[in-house]
Amino acid sequence: MTRDSKSLSQARYSQFADGYVISQTHAHGSDLDRLLAIVQPQKHWQALDIATGGGHTALKFAPHVGHVVASDLTPRMLESARRFITGRGIDNVSFRQADAENLPFERAEFDLVTCRIAPHHFPDVQRFLLECARVLKPGGMLMLQDQLLPFDDQAARYVDAFERLRDPSHNRAFNQAEWLQMCARAGFTVEYNERYRKSHDFLSWARRQGPDADTIARLIDLMRNAPPIARDWMNPQRWDSPQATFENRHLLIRATVS
């Protein structure tokens, strides 16, 4: 994924920004509660939410910390998040356009960095993690959630292809071992990690990225013809009906920096 893919990501999320604010899978779900429970934030903390999207993670943490900077690469996405958060009377969140791989913040500025369901879009996840380590204070915490791939290479490529067909700005996801290795290389100590299953209504999930009928048909066929490990990983239900659902699996990581 190159600079052009960042432009693609900006273009797509500018187009669909408001849909991500109201997206049920982003706005709700026990994963937001899990993040809060795992972190146990402190009232004096300064927090940074990277790739805030609709602002749901920033909103969740804001009542529990001193201040949150909600950042995103896409100005229109950031503006949608601003309207969403300030519309709920929250006054300790500020907003800043930022590239996750080149953060415009000083060294050791934050007690907490969060990033939820976004790194699979980043061209260089290792650089993103190094930037997180740079802006965290010594002993500061990273709370990360992202899509998870199976260890089987064929199944992993298939799951990634399914996601990318729906959203061409999807770069790649990683398996658990890859995530732990990248965190270690960035100087993090992983204190806790868990797997999490997130269920999606297929048509709502697909239409959030504005696909044409041909793309939806291809997604249906991809799932129908998935190899067994990939199919088990995505767990399609009622696949030949308008009520079709599937799962993607996520990894939640809490890590600290020296």
mmCIF file of C-alpha atoms in Angstrom:
data_model
loop_
_atom_site.group_PDB
_atom_site.id
_atom_site.type_symbol
_atom_site.label_atom_id
_atom_site.label_comp_id
_atom_site.label_asym_id
_atom_site.label_seq_id
_atom_site.Cartn_x
_atom_site.Cartn_y
_atom_site.Cartn_z
ATOM 1 C CA MET A 1 0.000 0.000 0.000
ATOM 2 C CA THR A 2 1.509 3.329 -1.082
ATOM 3 C CA ARG A 3 0.808 7.029 -0.708
ATOM 4 C CA ASP A 4 -1.816 6.536 -3.436
ATOM 5 C CA SER A 5 -3.611 4.034 -1.213
ATOM 6 C CA LYS A 6 -3.784 6.665 1.527
ATOM 7 C CA SER A 7 -5.427 8.972 -0.992
ATOM 8 C CA LEU A 8 -7.850 6.160 -1.809
ATOM 9 C CA SER A 9 -8.627 5.723 1.870
ATOM 10 C CA GLN A 10 -9.239 9.463 2.276
ATOM 11 C CA ALA A 11 -11.495 9.519 -0.780
ATOM 12 C CA ARG A 12 -13.577 6.556 0.341
ATOM 13 C CA TYR A 13 -13.964 7.649 3.945
ATOM 14 C CA SER A 14 -14.804 11.183 2.875
ATOM 15 C CA GLN A 15 -17.625 9.691 0.811
ATOM 16 C CA PHE A 16 -18.927 7.360 3.526
ATOM 17 C CA ALA A 17 -18.034 9.339 6.679
ATOM 18 C CA ASP A 18 -21.543 9.835 8.034
ATOM 19 C CA GLY A 19 -22.357 6.156 7.534
ATOM 20 C CA TYR A 20 -19.560 5.207 9.924
ATOM 21 C CA VAL A 21 -20.877 7.536 12.611
ATOM 22 C CA ILE A 22 -24.236 5.753 12.608
ATOM 23 C CA SER A 23 -22.823 2.278 11.890
ATOM 24 C CA GLN A 24 -24.187 -0.102 14.538
ATOM 25 C CA THR A 25 -21.104 -2.308 14.397
ATOM 26 C CA HIS A 26 -18.842 0.667 15.143
ATOM 27 C CA ALA A 27 -21.077 2.602 17.538
ATOM 28 C CA HIS A 28 -22.210 -0.323 19.672
ATOM 29 C CA GLY A 29 -21.042 -3.723 20.756
ATOM 30 C CA SER A 30 -19.400 -5.163 23.819
ATOM 31 C CA ASP A 31 -15.934 -4.588 22.350
ATOM 32 C CA LEU A 32 -16.065 -0.910 23.383
ATOM 33 C CA ASP A 33 -16.920 -1.994 26.923
ATOM 34 C CA ARG A 34 -14.093 -4.531 26.818
ATOM 35 C CA LEU A 35 -11.574 -1.867 25.791
ATOM 36 C CA LEU A 36 -12.606 0.294 28.726
ATOM 37 C CA ALA A 37 -12.470 -2.629 31.160
ATOM 38 C CA ILE A 38 -9.054 -3.757 29.944
ATOM 39 C CA VAL A 39 -7.525 -0.272 30.113
ATOM 40 C CA GLN A 40 -9.102 0.997 33.364
ATOM 41 C CA PRO A 41 -8.222 4.603 32.449
ATOM 42 C CA GLN A 42 -7.354 7.254 35.007
ATOM 43 C CA LYS A 43 -8.960 10.685 35.326
ATOM 44 C CA HIS A 44 -5.685 12.569 34.888
ATOM 45 C CA TRP A 45 -4.634 10.778 31.680
ATOM 46 C CA GLN A 46 -4.034 12.511 28.378
ATOM 47 C CA ALA A 47 -5.262 10.200 25.605
ATOM 48 C CA LEU A 48 -4.883 9.998 21.834
ATOM 49 C CA ASP A 49 -7.344 8.087 19.646
ATOM 50 C CA ILE A 50 -5.756 7.279 16.274
ATOM 51 C CA ALA A 51 -7.969 6.835 13.188
ATOM 52 C CA THR A 52 -10.974 7.803 15.261
ATOM 53 C CA GLY A 53 -13.424 7.241 12.401
ATOM 54 C CA GLY A 54 -16.876 8.069 13.706
ATOM 55 C CA GLY A 55 -15.383 8.986 17.093
ATOM 56 C CA HIS A 56 -16.888 6.115 19.062
ATOM 57 C CA THR A 57 -13.722 5.124 20.936
ATOM 58 C CA ALA A 58 -12.894 8.745 21.798
ATOM 59 C CA LEU A 59 -16.451 9.212 23.066
ATOM 60 C CA LYS A 60 -16.258 6.037 25.154
ATOM 61 C CA PHE A 61 -13.037 7.060 26.899
ATOM 62 C CA ALA A 62 -13.686 10.805 27.255
ATOM 63 C CA PRO A 63 -15.650 10.618 30.561
ATOM 64 C CA HIS A 64 -12.847 8.561 32.140
ATOM 65 C CA VAL A 65 -9.736 10.626 31.276
ATOM 66 C CA GLY A 66 -8.607 14.230 31.454
ATOM 67 C CA HIS A 67 -8.546 14.875 27.713
ATOM 68 C CA VAL A 68 -8.751 12.976 24.425
ATOM 69 C CA VAL A 69 -7.275 14.029 21.094
ATOM 70 C CA ALA A 70 -9.361 12.379 18.366
ATOM 71 C CA SER A 71 -7.251 12.118 15.208
ATOM 72 C CA ASP A 72 -7.939 10.891 11.701
ATOM 73 C CA LEU A 73 -6.327 11.066 8.271
ATOM 74 C CA THR A 74 -9.570 12.161 6.597
ATOM 75 C CA PRO A 75 -10.827 15.715 7.329
ATOM 76 C CA ARG A 76 -14.455 14.934 6.532
ATOM 77 C CA MET A 77 -14.372 11.870 8.781
ATOM 78 C CA LEU A 78 -12.914 14.020 11.531
ATOM 79 C CA GLU A 79 -15.622 16.639 11.081
ATOM 80 C CA SER A 80 -18.319 13.960 11.306
ATOM 81 C CA ALA A 81 -16.736 12.708 14.527
ATOM 82 C CA ARG A 82 -16.616 16.266 15.877
ATOM 83 C CA ARG A 83 -20.338 16.789 15.265
ATOM 84 C CA PHE A 84 -21.136 13.412 16.787
ATOM 85 C CA ILE A 85 -19.095 13.894 19.973
ATOM 86 C CA THR A 86 -19.799 17.577 20.664
ATOM 87 C CA GLY A 87 -23.473 16.932 19.976
ATOM 88 C CA ARG A 88 -23.474 14.744 23.067
ATOM 89 C CA GLY A 89 -22.192 17.526 25.293
ATOM 90 C CA ILE A 90 -18.638 16.195 25.572
ATOM 91 C CA ASP A 91 -16.169 19.059 26.057
ATOM 92 C CA ASN A 92 -12.842 17.325 26.761
ATOM 93 C CA VAL A 93 -12.187 16.026 23.237
ATOM 94 C CA SER A 94 -10.166 17.970 20.661
ATOM 95 C CA PHE A 95 -9.728 17.030 17.006
ATOM 96 C CA ARG A 96 -6.573 16.846 14.896
ATOM 97 C CA GLN A 97 -5.880 15.624 11.380
ATOM 98 C CA ALA A 98 -3.062 13.109 11.605
ATOM 99 C CA ASP A 99 -1.359 10.360 9.620
ATOM 100 C CA ALA A 100 -1.013 7.309 11.876
ATOM 101 C CA GLU A 101 2.485 6.688 10.532
ATOM 102 C CA ASN A 102 3.694 10.264 11.052
ATOM 103 C CA LEU A 103 1.924 11.642 14.114
ATOM 104 C CA PRO A 104 2.106 15.430 14.611
ATOM 105 C CA PHE A 105 2.686 15.145 18.351
ATOM 106 C CA GLU A 106 5.676 15.502 20.656
ATOM 107 C CA ARG A 107 7.580 12.630 22.197
ATOM 108 C CA ALA A 108 6.084 11.319 25.473
ATOM 109 C CA GLU A 109 2.941 13.444 25.178
ATOM 110 C CA PHE A 110 0.245 10.874 26.075
ATOM 111 C CA ASP A 111 -0.579 8.412 28.841
ATOM 112 C CA LEU A 112 -2.839 6.350 26.575
ATOM 113 C CA VAL A 113 -3.079 5.706 22.838
ATOM 114 C CA THR A 114 -6.104 3.864 21.434
ATOM 115 C CA CYS A 115 -6.722 2.597 17.922
ATOM 116 C CA ARG A 116 -9.823 0.556 17.111
ATOM 117 C CA ILE A 117 -10.519 -1.406 13.903
ATOM 118 C CA ALA A 118 -8.205 0.706 11.714
ATOM 119 C CA PRO A 119 -4.629 -0.628 11.310
ATOM 120 C CA HIS A 120 -5.640 -2.984 8.500
ATOM 121 C CA HIS A 121 -5.856 0.206 6.397
ATOM 122 C CA PHE A 122 -2.336 1.419 7.229
ATOM 123 C CA PRO A 123 0.465 1.012 4.667
ATOM 124 C CA ASP A 124 3.127 0.380 7.332
ATOM 125 C CA VAL A 125 1.798 -0.973 10.607
ATOM 126 C CA GLN A 126 5.272 -1.323 12.078
ATOM 127 C CA ARG A 127 5.874 2.393 11.583
ATOM 128 C CA PHE A 128 2.474 3.121 13.154
ATOM 129 C CA LEU A 129 3.473 1.142 16.249
ATOM 130 C CA LEU A 130 6.813 2.959 16.458
ATOM 131 C CA GLU A 131 4.948 6.267 16.338
ATOM 132 C CA CYS A 132 2.626 5.093 19.121
ATOM 133 C CA ALA A 133 5.665 4.226 21.240
ATOM 134 C CA ARG A 134 7.231 7.619 20.509
ATOM 135 C CA VAL A 135 4.251 9.714 21.632
ATOM 136 C CA LEU A 136 3.564 7.659 24.776
ATOM 137 C CA LYS A 137 5.086 8.601 28.108
ATOM 138 C CA PRO A 138 7.380 5.997 29.732
ATOM 139 C CA GLY A 139 5.025 3.349 31.083
ATOM 140 C CA GLY A 140 2.244 4.651 28.848
ATOM 141 C CA MET A 141 -0.377 2.283 27.462
ATOM 142 C CA LEU A 142 -1.413 1.277 23.952
ATOM 143 C CA MET A 143 -4.895 -0.235 23.565
ATOM 144 C CA LEU A 144 -5.281 -1.725 20.129
ATOM 145 C CA GLN A 145 -8.113 -3.570 18.387
ATOM 146 C CA ASP A 146 -8.028 -4.791 14.818
ATOM 147 C CA GLN A 147 -9.132 -7.533 12.486
ATOM 148 C CA LEU A 148 -7.365 -10.849 13.000
ATOM 149 C CA LEU A 149 -6.375 -13.440 10.400
ATOM 150 C CA PRO A 150 -6.071 -17.207 10.848
ATOM 151 C CA PHE A 151 -2.606 -18.769 10.957
ATOM 152 C CA ASP A 152 -3.288 -20.800 7.802
ATOM 153 C CA ASP A 153 -1.798 -18.788 4.901
ATOM 154 C CA GLN A 154 -4.391 -19.779 2.286
ATOM 155 C CA ALA A 155 -7.286 -18.992 4.597
ATOM 156 C CA ALA A 156 -5.658 -15.706 5.655
ATOM 157 C CA ARG A 157 -5.284 -14.574 2.040
ATOM 158 C CA TYR A 158 -8.890 -15.516 1.346
ATOM 159 C CA VAL A 159 -10.270 -13.591 4.324
ATOM 160 C CA ASP A 160 -8.188 -10.555 3.365
ATOM 161 C CA ALA A 161 -9.424 -10.770 -0.240
ATOM 162 C CA PHE A 162 -13.047 -10.856 0.940
ATOM 163 C CA GLU A 163 -12.492 -7.695 3.016
ATOM 164 C CA ARG A 164 -10.586 -5.928 0.224
ATOM 165 C CA LEU A 165 -13.254 -6.622 -2.395
ATOM 166 C CA ARG A 166 -15.773 -4.765 -0.272
ATOM 167 C CA ASP A 167 -13.318 -1.976 0.658
ATOM 168 C CA PRO A 168 -10.315 -1.480 -1.676
ATOM 169 C CA SER A 169 -8.628 0.708 0.964
ATOM 170 C CA HIS A 170 -8.220 -2.403 3.139
ATOM 171 C CA ASN A 171 -4.483 -3.055 3.035
ATOM 172 C CA ARG A 172 -4.000 -6.235 5.056
ATOM 173 C CA ALA A 173 -4.732 -7.741 8.427
ATOM 174 C CA PHE A 174 -2.374 -9.911 10.503
ATOM 175 C CA ASN A 175 -2.466 -13.043 12.598
ATOM 176 C CA GLN A 176 -1.859 -13.055 16.341
ATOM 177 C CA ALA A 177 1.829 -14.010 16.161
ATOM 178 C CA GLU A 178 2.523 -11.229 13.647
ATOM 179 C CA TRP A 179 0.887 -8.651 15.899
ATOM 180 C CA LEU A 180 2.849 -9.746 18.959
ATOM 181 C CA GLN A 181 6.122 -9.696 17.006
ATOM 182 C CA MET A 182 5.461 -6.202 15.633
ATOM 183 C CA CYS A 183 4.597 -4.872 19.083
ATOM 184 C CA ALA A 184 7.815 -6.293 20.507
ATOM 185 C CA ARG A 185 9.884 -4.770 17.688
ATOM 186 C CA ALA A 186 8.345 -1.363 18.443
ATOM 187 C CA GLY A 187 9.442 -1.581 22.077
ATOM 188 C CA PHE A 188 6.125 -2.600 23.620
ATOM 189 C CA THR A 189 5.556 -5.178 26.316
ATOM 190 C CA VAL A 190 2.250 -6.906 25.615
ATOM 191 C CA GLU A 191 0.553 -7.335 28.974
ATOM 192 C CA TYR A 192 -2.757 -8.724 27.780
ATOM 193 C CA ASN A 193 -4.400 -9.911 24.580
ATOM 194 C CA GLU A 194 -7.660 -11.604 23.739
ATOM 195 C CA ARG A 195 -9.597 -12.689 20.679
ATOM 196 C CA TYR A 196 -13.005 -11.246 19.994
ATOM 197 C CA ARG A 197 -15.691 -12.230 17.487
ATOM 198 C CA LYS A 198 -17.686 -9.443 15.864
ATOM 199 C CA SER A 199 -20.865 -10.370 13.981
ATOM 200 C CA HIS A 200 -22.117 -8.385 10.979
ATOM 201 C CA ASP A 201 -25.337 -8.204 9.045
ATOM 202 C CA PHE A 202 -23.851 -8.898 5.620
ATOM 203 C CA LEU A 203 -25.888 -6.473 3.502
ATOM 204 C CA SER A 204 -25.517 -3.570 5.944
ATOM 205 C CA TRP A 205 -21.780 -4.256 6.192
ATOM 206 C CA ALA A 206 -21.364 -4.419 2.412
ATOM 207 C CA ARG A 207 -23.508 -1.387 1.588
ATOM 208 C CA ARG A 208 -21.608 0.850 4.021
ATOM 209 C CA GLN A 209 -18.899 1.062 1.349
ATOM 210 C CA GLY A 210 -21.318 1.734 -1.538
ATOM 211 C CA PRO A 211 -20.687 -1.340 -3.735
ATOM 212 C CA ASP A 212 -22.616 -2.030 -6.918
ATOM 213 C CA ALA A 213 -24.765 -5.138 -7.356
ATOM 214 C CA ASP A 214 -21.946 -6.991 -9.108
ATOM 215 C CA THR A 215 -19.596 -6.510 -6.173
ATOM 216 C CA ILE A 216 -22.201 -7.748 -3.702
ATOM 217 C CA ALA A 217 -22.770 -10.805 -5.899
ATOM 218 C CA ARG A 218 -19.021 -11.475 -5.987
ATOM 219 C CA LEU A 219 -18.822 -11.194 -2.197
ATOM 220 C CA ILE A 220 -21.656 -13.708 -1.888
ATOM 221 C CA ASP A 221 -19.857 -16.100 -4.233
ATOM 222 C CA LEU A 222 -16.546 -15.664 -2.424
ATOM 223 C CA MET A 223 -18.126 -16.699 0.847
ATOM 224 C CA ARG A 224 -20.059 -19.540 -0.745
ATOM 225 C CA ASN A 225 -16.843 -20.948 -2.271
ATOM 226 C CA ALA A 226 -14.513 -20.241 0.641
ATOM 227 C CA PRO A 227 -12.088 -23.008 1.639
ATOM 228 C CA PRO A 228 -13.119 -24.749 4.855
ATOM 229 C CA ILE A 229 -10.741 -22.938 7.241
ATOM 230 C CA ALA A 230 -11.671 -19.513 5.868
ATOM 231 C CA ARG A 231 -15.367 -20.371 5.935
ATOM 232 C CA ASP A 232 -15.141 -21.570 9.520
ATOM 233 C CA TRP A 233 -13.256 -18.376 10.431
ATOM 234 C CA MET A 234 -15.958 -16.105 8.935
ATOM 235 C CA ASN A 235 -18.851 -18.304 10.114
ATOM 236 C CA PRO A 236 -21.538 -17.349 7.538
ATOM 237 C CA GLN A 237 -25.125 -17.929 8.609
ATOM 238 C CA ARG A 238 -28.309 -17.916 6.452
ATOM 239 C CA TRP A 239 -25.993 -17.051 3.559
ATOM 240 C CA ASP A 240 -28.584 -17.408 0.813
ATOM 241 C CA SER A 241 -31.085 -15.078 2.463
ATOM 242 C CA PRO A 242 -31.440 -11.323 3.048
ATOM 243 C CA GLN A 243 -30.723 -12.060 6.732
ATOM 244 C CA ALA A 244 -27.215 -13.329 5.987
ATOM 245 C CA THR A 245 -24.597 -12.710 8.675
ATOM 246 C CA PHE A 246 -20.905 -13.429 9.085
ATOM 247 C CA GLU A 247 -18.148 -12.777 11.602
ATOM 248 C CA ASN A 248 -14.771 -11.230 11.504
ATOM 249 C CA ARG A 249 -12.398 -11.924 14.339
ATOM 250 C CA HIS A 250 -10.469 -9.250 16.155
ATOM 251 C CA LEU A 251 -7.457 -9.133 18.416
ATOM 252 C CA LEU A 252 -7.430 -6.837 21.452
ATOM 253 C CA ILE A 253 -3.967 -5.909 22.721
ATOM 254 C CA ARG A 254 -2.947 -3.929 25.789
ATOM 255 C CA ALA A 255 0.728 -3.049 25.802
ATOM 256 C CA THR A 256 3.036 -0.663 27.635
ATOM 257 C CA VAL A 257 6.171 1.121 26.480
ATOM 258 C CA SER A 258 9.360 1.427 28.520
#
